[in-house]
CSV table of C-alpha atoms in Angstrom, one decimal:
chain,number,residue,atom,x,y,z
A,22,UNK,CA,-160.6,-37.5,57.7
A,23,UNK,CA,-160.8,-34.3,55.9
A,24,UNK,CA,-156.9,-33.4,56.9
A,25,UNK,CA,-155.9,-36.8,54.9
A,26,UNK,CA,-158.5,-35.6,51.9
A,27,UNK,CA,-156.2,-32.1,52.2
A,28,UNK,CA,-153.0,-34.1,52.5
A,29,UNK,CA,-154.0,-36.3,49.2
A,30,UNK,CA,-155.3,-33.0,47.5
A,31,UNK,CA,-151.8,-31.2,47.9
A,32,UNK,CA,-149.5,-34.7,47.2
A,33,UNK,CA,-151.9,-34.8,43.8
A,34,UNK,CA,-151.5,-31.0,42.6
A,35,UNK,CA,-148.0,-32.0,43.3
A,36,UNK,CA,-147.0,-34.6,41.4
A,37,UNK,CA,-149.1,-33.0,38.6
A,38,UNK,CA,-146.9,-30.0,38.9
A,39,UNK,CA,-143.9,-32.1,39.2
A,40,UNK,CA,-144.9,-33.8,36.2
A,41,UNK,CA,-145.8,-30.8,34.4
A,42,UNK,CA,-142.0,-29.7,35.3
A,43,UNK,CA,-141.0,-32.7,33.7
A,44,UNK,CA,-142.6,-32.4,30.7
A,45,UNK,CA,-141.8,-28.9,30.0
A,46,UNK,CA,-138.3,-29.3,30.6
A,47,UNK,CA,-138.4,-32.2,27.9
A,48,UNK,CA,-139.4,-29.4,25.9
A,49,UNK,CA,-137.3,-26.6,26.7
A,50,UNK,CA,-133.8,-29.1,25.6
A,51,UNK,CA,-135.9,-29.9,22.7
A,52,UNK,CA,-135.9,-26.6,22.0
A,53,UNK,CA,-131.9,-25.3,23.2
A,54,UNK,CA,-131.1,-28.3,21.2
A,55,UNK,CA,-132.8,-26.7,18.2
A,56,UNK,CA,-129.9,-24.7,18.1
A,57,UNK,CA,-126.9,-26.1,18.1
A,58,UNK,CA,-128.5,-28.2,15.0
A,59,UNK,CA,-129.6,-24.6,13.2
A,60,UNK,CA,-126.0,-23.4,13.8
A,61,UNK,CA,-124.3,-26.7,12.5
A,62,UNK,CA,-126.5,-26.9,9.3
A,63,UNK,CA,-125.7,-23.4,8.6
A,64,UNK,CA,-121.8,-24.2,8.6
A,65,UNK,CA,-121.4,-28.0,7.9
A,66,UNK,CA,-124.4,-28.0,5.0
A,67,UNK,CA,-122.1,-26.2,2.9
A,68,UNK,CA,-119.3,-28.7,3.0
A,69,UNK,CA,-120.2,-30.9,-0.4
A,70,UNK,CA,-121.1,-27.8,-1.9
A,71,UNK,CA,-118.0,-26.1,-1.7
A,72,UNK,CA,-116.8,-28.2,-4.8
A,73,UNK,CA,-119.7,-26.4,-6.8
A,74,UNK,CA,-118.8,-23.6,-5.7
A,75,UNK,CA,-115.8,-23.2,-7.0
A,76,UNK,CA,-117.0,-24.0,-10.4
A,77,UNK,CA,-119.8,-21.4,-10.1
A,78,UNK,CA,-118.0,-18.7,-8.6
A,79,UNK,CA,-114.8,-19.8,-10.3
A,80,UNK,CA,-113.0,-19.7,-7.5
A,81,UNK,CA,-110.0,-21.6,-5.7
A,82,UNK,CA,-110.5,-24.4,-3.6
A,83,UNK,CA,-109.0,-21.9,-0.7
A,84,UNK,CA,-111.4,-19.3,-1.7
A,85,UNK,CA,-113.9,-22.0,-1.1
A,86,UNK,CA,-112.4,-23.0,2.1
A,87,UNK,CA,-113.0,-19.4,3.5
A,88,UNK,CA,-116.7,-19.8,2.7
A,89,UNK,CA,-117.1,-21.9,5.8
A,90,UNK,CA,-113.5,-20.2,7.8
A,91,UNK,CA,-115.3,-16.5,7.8
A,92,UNK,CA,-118.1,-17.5,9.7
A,93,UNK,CA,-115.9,-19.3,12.1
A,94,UNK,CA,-112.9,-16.3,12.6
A,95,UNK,CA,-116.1,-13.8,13.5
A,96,UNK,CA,-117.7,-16.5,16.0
A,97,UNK,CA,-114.0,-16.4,17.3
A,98,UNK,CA,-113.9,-12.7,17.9
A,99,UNK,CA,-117.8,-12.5,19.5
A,100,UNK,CA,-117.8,-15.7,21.2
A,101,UNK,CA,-116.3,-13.8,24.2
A,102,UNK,CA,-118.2,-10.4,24.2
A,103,UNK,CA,-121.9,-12.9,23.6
A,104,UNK,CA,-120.4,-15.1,26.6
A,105,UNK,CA,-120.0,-12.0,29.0
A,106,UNK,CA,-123.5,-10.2,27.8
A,107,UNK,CA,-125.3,-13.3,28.7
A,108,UNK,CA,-124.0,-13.0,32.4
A,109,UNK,CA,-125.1,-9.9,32.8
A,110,UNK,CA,-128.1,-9.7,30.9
A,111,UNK,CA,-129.5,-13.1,30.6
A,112,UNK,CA,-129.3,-15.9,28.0
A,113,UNK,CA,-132.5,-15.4,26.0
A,114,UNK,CA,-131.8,-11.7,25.6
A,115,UNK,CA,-128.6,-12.7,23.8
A,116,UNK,CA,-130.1,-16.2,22.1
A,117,UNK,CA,-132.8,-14.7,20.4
A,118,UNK,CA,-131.3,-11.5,18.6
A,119,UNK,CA,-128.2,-13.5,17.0
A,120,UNK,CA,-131.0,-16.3,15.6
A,121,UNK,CA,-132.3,-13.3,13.5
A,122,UNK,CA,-128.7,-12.0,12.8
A,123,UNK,CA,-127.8,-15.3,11.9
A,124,UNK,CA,-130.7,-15.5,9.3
A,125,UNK,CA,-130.8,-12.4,7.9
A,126,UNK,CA,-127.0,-13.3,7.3
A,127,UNK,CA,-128.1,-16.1,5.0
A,128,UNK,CA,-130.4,-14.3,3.1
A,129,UNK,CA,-127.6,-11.6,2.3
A,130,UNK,CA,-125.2,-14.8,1.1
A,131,UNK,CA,-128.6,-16.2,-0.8
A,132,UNK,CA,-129.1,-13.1,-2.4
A,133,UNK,CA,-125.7,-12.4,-3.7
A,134,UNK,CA,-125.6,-16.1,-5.3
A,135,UNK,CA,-128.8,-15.7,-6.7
A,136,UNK,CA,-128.4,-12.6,-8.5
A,137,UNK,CA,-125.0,-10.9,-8.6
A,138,UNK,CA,-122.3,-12.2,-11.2
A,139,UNK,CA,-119.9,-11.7,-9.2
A,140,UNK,CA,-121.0,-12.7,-5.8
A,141,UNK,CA,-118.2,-14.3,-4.0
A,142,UNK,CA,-117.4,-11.2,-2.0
A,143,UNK,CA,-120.8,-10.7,-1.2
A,144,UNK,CA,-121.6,-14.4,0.1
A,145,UNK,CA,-118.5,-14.0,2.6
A,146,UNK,CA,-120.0,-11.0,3.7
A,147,UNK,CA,-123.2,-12.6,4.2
A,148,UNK,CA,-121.6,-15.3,5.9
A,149,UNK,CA,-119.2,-13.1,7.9
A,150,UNK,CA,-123.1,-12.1,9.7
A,151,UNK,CA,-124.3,-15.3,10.3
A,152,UNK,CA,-121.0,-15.8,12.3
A,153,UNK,CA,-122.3,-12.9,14.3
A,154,UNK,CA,-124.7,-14.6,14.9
A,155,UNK,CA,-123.5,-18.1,15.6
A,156,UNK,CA,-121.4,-16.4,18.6
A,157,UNK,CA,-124.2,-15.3,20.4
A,158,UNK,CA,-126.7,-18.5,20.3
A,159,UNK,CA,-125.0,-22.1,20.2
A,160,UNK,CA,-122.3,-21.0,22.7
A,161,UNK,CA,-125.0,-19.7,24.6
A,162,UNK,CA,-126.7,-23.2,25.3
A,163,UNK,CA,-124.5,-24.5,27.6
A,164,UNK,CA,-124.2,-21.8,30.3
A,165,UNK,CA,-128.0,-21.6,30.0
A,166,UNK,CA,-128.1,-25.6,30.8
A,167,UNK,CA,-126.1,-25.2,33.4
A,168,UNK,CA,-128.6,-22.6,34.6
A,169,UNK,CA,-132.1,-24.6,34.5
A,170,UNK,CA,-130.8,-28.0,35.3
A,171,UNK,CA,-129.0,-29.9,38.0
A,172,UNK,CA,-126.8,-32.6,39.0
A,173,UNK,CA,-126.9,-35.6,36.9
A,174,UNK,CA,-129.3,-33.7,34.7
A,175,UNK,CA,-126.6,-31.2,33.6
A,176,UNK,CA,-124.6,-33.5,31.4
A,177,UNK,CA,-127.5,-35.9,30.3
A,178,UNK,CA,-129.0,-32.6,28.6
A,179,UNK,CA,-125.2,-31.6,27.7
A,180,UNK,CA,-125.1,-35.4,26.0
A,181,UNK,CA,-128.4,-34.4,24.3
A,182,UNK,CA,-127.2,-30.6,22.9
A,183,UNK,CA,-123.8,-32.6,22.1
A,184,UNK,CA,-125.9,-34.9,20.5
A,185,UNK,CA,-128.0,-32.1,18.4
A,186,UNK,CA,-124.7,-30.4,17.2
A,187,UNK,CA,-123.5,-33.9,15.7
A,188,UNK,CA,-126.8,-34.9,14.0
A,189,UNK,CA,-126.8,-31.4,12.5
A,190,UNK,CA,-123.3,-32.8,11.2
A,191,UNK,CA,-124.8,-36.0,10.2
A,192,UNK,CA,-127.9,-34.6,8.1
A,193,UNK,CA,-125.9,-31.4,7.0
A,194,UNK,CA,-124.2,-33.0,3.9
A,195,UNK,CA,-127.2,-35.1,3.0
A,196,UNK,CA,-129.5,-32.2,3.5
A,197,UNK,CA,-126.9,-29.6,1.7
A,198,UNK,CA,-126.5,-31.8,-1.5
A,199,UNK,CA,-129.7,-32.5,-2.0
A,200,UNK,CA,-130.7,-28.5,-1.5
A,201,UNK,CA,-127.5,-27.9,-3.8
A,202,UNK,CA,-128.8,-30.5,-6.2
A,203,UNK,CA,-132.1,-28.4,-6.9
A,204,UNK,CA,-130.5,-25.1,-7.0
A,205,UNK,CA,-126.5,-24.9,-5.9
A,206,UNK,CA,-127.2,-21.5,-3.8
A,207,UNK,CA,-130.4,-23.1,-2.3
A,208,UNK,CA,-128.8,-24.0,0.9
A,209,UNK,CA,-128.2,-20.4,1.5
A,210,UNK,CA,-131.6,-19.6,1.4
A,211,UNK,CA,-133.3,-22.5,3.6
A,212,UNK,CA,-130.8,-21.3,6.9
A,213,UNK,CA,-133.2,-18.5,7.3
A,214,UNK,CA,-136.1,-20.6,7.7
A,215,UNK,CA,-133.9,-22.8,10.0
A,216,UNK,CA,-133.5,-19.7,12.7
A,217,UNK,CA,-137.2,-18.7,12.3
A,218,UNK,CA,-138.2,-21.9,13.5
A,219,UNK,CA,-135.7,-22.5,16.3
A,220,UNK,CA,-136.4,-18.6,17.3
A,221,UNK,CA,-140.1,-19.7,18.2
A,222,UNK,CA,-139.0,-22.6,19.9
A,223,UNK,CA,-136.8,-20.7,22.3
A,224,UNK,CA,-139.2,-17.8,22.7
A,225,UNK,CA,-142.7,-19.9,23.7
A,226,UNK,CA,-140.8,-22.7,25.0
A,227,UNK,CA,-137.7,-21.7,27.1
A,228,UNK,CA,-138.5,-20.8,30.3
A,229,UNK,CA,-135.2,-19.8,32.3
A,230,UNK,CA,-135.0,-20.1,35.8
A,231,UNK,CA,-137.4,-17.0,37.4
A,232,UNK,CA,-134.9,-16.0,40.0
A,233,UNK,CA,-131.9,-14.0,38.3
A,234,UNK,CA,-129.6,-12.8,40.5
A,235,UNK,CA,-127.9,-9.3,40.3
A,236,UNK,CA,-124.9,-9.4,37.9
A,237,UNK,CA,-121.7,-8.8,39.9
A,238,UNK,CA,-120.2,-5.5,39.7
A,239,UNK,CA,-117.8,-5.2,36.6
A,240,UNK,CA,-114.6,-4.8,38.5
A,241,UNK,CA,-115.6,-7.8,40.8
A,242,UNK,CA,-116.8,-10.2,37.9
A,243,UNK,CA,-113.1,-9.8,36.0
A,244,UNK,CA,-111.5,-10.6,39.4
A,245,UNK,CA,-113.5,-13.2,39.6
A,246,UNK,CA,-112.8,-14.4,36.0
A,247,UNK,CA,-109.1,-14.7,36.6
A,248,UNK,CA,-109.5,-16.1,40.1
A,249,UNK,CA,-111.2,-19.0,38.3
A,250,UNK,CA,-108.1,-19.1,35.3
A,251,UNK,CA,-105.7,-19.0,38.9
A,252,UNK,CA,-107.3,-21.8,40.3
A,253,UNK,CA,-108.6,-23.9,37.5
A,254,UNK,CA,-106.1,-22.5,34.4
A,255,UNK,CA,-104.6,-26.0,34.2
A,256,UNK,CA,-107.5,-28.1,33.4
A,257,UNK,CA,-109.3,-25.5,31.7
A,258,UNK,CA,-106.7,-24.6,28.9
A,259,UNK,CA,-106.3,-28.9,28.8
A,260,UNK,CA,-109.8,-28.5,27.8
A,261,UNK,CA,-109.6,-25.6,25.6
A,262,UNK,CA,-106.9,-27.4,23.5
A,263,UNK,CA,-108.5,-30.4,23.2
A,264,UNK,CA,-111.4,-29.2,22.1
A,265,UNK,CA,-110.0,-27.3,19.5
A,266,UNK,CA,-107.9,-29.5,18.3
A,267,UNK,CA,-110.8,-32.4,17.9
A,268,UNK,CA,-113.1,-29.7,15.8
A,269,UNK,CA,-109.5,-29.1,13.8
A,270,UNK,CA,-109.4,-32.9,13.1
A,271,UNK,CA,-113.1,-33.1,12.3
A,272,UNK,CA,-114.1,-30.4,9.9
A,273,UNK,CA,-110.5,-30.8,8.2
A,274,UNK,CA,-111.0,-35.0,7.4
A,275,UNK,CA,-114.5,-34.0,6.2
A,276,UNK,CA,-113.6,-31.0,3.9
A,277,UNK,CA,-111.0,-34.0,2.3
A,278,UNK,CA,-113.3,-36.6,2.2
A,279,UNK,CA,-115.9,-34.4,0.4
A,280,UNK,CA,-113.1,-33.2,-2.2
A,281,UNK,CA,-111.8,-36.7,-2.8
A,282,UNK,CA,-114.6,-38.4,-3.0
A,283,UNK,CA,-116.3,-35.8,-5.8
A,284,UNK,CA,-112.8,-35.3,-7.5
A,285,UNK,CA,-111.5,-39.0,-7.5
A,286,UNK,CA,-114.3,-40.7,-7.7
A,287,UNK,CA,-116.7,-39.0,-8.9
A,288,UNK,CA,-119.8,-38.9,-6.0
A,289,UNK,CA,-121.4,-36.4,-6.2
A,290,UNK,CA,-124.8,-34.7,-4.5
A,291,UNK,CA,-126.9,-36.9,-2.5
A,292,UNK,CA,-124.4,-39.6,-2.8
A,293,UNK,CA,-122.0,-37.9,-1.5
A,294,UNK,CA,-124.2,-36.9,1.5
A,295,UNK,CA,-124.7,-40.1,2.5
A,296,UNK,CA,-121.2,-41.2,2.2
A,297,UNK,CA,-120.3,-38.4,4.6
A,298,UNK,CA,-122.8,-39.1,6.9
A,299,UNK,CA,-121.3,-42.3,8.2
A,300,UNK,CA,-118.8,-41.5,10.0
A,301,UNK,CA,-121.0,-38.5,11.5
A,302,UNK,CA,-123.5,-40.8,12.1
A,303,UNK,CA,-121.1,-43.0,14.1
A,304,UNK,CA,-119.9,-39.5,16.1
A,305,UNK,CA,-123.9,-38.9,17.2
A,306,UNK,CA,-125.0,-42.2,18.2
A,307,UNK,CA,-121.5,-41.8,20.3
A,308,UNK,CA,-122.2,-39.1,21.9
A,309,UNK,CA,-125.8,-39.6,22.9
A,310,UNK,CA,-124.5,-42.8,24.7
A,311,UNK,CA,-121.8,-40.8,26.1
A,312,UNK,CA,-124.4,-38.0,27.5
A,313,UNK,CA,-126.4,-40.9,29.4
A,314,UNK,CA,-123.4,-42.5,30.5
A,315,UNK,CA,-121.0,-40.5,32.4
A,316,UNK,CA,-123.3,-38.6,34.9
A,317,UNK,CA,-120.9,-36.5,37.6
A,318,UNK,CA,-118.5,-38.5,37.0
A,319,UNK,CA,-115.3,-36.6,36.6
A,320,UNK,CA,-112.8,-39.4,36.2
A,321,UNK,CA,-114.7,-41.1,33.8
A,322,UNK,CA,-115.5,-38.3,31.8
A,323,UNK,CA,-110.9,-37.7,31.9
A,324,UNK,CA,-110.6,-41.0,30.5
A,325,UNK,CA,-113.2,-40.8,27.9
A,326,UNK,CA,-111.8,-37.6,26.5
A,327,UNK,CA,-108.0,-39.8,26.6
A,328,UNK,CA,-109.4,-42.4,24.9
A,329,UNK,CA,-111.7,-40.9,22.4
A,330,UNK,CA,-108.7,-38.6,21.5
A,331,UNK,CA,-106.8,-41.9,21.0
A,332,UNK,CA,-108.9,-43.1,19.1
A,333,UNK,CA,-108.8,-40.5,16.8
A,334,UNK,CA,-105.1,-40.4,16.4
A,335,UNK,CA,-105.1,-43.9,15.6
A,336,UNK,CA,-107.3,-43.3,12.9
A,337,UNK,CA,-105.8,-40.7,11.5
A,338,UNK,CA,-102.9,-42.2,11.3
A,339,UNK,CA,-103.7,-45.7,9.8
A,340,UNK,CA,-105.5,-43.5,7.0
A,341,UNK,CA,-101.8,-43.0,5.4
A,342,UNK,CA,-101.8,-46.7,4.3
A,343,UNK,CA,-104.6,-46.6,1.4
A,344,UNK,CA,-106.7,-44.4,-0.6
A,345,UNK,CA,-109.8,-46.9,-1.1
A,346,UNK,CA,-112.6,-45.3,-0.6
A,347,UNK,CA,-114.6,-47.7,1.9
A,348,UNK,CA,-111.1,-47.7,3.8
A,349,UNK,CA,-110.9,-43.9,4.3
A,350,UNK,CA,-114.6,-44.0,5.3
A,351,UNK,CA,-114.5,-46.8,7.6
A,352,UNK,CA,-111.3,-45.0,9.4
A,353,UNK,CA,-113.2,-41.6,9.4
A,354,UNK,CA,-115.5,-43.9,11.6
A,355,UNK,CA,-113.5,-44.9,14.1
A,356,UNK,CA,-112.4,-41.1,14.2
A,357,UNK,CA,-116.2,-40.2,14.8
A,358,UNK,CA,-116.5,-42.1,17.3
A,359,UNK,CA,-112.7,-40.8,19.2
A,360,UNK,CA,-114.4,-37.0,18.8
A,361,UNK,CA,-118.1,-38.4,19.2
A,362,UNK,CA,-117.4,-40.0,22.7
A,363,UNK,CA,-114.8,-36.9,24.0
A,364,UNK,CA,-117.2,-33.7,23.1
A,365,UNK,CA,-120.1,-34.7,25.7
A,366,UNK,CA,-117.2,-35.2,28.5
A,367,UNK,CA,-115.5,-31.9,27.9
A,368,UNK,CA,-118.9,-29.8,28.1
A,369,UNK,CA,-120.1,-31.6,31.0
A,370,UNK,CA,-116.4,-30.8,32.9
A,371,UNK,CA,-116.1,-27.4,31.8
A,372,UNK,CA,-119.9,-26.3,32.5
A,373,UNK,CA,-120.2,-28.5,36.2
A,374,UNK,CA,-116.6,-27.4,36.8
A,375,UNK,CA,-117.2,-23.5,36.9
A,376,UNK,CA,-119.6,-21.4,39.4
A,377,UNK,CA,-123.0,-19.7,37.5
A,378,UNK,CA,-121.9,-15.9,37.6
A,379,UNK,CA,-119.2,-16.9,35.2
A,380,UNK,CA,-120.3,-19.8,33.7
A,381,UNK,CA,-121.1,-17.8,30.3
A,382,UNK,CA,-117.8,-15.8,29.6
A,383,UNK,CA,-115.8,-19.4,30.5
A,384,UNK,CA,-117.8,-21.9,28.8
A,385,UNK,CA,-118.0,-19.0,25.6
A,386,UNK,CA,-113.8,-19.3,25.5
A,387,UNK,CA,-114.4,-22.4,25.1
A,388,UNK,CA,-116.5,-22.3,22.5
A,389,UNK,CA,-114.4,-20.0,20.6
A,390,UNK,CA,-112.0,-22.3,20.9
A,391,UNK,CA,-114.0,-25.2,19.0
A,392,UNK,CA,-114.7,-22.3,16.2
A,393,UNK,CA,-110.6,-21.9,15.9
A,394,UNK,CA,-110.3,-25.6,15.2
A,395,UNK,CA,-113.5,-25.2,12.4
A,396,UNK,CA,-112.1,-22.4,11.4
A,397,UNK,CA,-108.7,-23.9,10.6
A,398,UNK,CA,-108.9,-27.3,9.5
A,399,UNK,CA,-110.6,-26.9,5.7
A,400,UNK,CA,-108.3,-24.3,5.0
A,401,UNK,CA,-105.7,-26.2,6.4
A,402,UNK,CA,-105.8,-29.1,4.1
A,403,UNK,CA,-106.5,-27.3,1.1
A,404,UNK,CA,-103.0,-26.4,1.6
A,405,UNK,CA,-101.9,-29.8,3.1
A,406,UNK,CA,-103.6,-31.5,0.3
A,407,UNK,CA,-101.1,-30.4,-2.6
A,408,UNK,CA,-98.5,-31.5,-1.1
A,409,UNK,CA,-98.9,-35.0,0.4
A,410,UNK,CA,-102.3,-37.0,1.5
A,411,UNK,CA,-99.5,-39.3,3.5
A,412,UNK,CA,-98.0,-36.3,5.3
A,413,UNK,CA,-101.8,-34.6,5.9
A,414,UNK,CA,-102.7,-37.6,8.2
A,415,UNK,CA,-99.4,-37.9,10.0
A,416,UNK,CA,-99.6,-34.0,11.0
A,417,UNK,CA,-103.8,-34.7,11.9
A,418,UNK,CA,-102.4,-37.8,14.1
A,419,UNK,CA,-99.6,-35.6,15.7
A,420,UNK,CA,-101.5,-32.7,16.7
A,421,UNK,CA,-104.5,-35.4,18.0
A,422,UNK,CA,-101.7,-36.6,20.3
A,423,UNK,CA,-101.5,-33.3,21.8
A,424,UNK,CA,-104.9,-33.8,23.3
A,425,UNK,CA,-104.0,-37.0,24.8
A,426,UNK,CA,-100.7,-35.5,26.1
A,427,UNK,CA,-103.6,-32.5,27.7
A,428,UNK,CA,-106.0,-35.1,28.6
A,429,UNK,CA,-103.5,-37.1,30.1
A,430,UNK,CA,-101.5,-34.6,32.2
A,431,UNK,CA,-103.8,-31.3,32.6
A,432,UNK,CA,-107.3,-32.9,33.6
A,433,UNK,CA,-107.0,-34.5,37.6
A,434,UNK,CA,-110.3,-34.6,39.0
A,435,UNK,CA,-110.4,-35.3,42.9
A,436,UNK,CA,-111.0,-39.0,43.5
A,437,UNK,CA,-114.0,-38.4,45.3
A,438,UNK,CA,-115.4,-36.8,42.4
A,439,UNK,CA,-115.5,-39.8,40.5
């Protein structure tokens, strides 16, 4: 009798540990997820500004452009160097510092539109810092994912971060022209108080896994590193490309829909917000379905990422026959959805496909890869844009078709891996 009270005792303490497990890990994506939002409010919040800002800092609608492409070209260059310093020194030791880089970054762009007459210089510089930061903490998440979780849990709490990232994109230009609408520089200010909070999160309620093993020796790790691009380069630059190309696509069809719709027809400031938030909104319901949905399985996740990029190039493409307004948005939809549906699949391949010692530097090329395609696309079509809106969506629809050429040819998963 008092073996079986023993036996109950330890089955209770644990299922309470177990569910204690539970519950904290509910926390701890909470809290990675934290970041990827903080990261895309700092960028994307400043899309349906940009117009203002060009009339406060008289500047060019390129000049504007650059506001957003500076913090992306820095995250391009650090992406890497944050990648391999989390493999060898953990994730929360990188995570944590670029928060506070990140913020004091903002505060340096606040500053400078606050009180210098000529600021523009100033603000890039400012945002040039929060780009050091962005490298080292939403690039970061995923490798540390891949760390705490397992198995189907991986890309259900990939679906989740994906998910984070796209609702920062949804409430960004609601949240940024309202912020704008008080004071037009206010949106520098409140990324600073963004990081703080998301800095706390991560600090009290991250707990990585307790047994780190010994980073491999630097020789061995590089050897490693393009063992992985020997055996895997196929698939991974597929991946690379796409993922590029679909932030290209994205952040270039909502730096034109923010200028026409203020310049053309007039919406402006919350508005405006909302009007960009529906096709984001349709690219985050999208991928939190897609997070649930595809599990391990590899072939699914290849024909999502075809399809979704299909999708998209569709889109694009039919956008060349009108102007209206509710036509543009309701194509910019469909394109939400395309990206929406392929970003969950391509972090879930490219974090379950490579081994944990070098899970960071690979999944951070990535990243820097997404930060290209940011990077490009408003400047991009600021220049496309004086030209011909006809021949902007036919090049957006041609390069889209380059991921489903990728997606297509480059990505064979094993069968049994479906």
């Amino acid at each position: 009798m008092e073996h079986i009270e023993n036996l109950q005792s330890v089955n209770s303490k644990a299922k309470k540990k177990s569910g204690d497990d539970v519950h904290n890990q509910k926390w701890a994506i909470l809290s990675l997820s934290s970041i990827p939002l903080v990261m895309t409010l700092g960028n994307s919040m400043l899309i349906p500004v940009l117009p203002a800002m060009e009339n406060k800092l008289n500047i060019s609608a390129f000049q504007s452009s650059m506001i957003i492409t500076v913090y992306s070209i820095v995250a391009i260059i650090l992406i890497p160097i944050a990648g391999f310093l989390s493999d060898h020194i953990g994730r929360k030791k990188v995570i944590i510092p670029s928060l506070l880089i990140a913020g004091i970054g903002g505060l340096i762009s606040g500053w400078a539109a606050w009180k210098m007459a000529d600021a523009y210089w100033i603000i890039l510089a400012g945002r040039a810092l929060q780009g050091v930061g962005a490298a080292g903490a939403a690039p970061i998440v995923m490798p540390l994912v891949g760390d705490m979780f397992k198995n189907d849990d991986v890309s259900s709490s990939l679906g989740l971060i994906e998910t984070s990232n796209t609702f920062g994109k949804v409430l960004s230009p609601i949240l940024g022209a309202f912020l704008a609408g008080v004071i037009w520089f206010l949106p520098f200010f409140s990324f600073p108080v963004f990081c703080t909070i998301s800095i706390l999160l991560v600090f009290f309620l991250v707990k990585t896994p307790n047994k780190r093993e010994e980073p491999l020796p630097l020789k061995k790790f590089w050897s490693n590193i393009k063992d992985t691009f020997k055996n895997n380069g196929k698939w991974l630059y597929a991946i690379f490309l796409i993922g590029a190309i679909l932030m290209f696509v994205l952040f270039g069809i909502l730096f034109y829909l923010s200028d026409v719709l203020e310049k053309t027809y007039d919406i402006k400031d919350v508005k405006k917000g909302l009007l960009l938030a529906v096709p984001l909104g349709a690219l985050c319901l999208s991928s939190y379905l897609t997070g649930k949905k595809i599990k391990e399985n590899k072939i699914l996740m290849k024909w999502i990422i075809f399809l979704g990029s299909v999708l998209v190039a569709a889109a694009t493409a039919i956008l060349s026959f009108s102007n209206n307004m509710w036509f543009m948005i309701s194509m910019f939809l469909f394109a939400g959805i395309g990206i929406g549906v392929a970003l969950p699949s391509l972090d879930a391949l490219i974090t379950e496909g490579i081994a944990k010692e070098e899970r960071g530097t690979i999944t951070s090329l990535y990243s820097s890869m997404r930060f290209i395609g940011v990077a490009g696309g408003p400047p991009a079509i600021a220049i496309l844009m004086k030209h011909s809106d006809q021949g902007l969506f036919y090049i957006l629809s041609g390069i889209t078709i380059l991921a489903v050429l990728a997606a297509i040819i480059a990505i064979k998963p094993d069968a049994n891996e479906g």
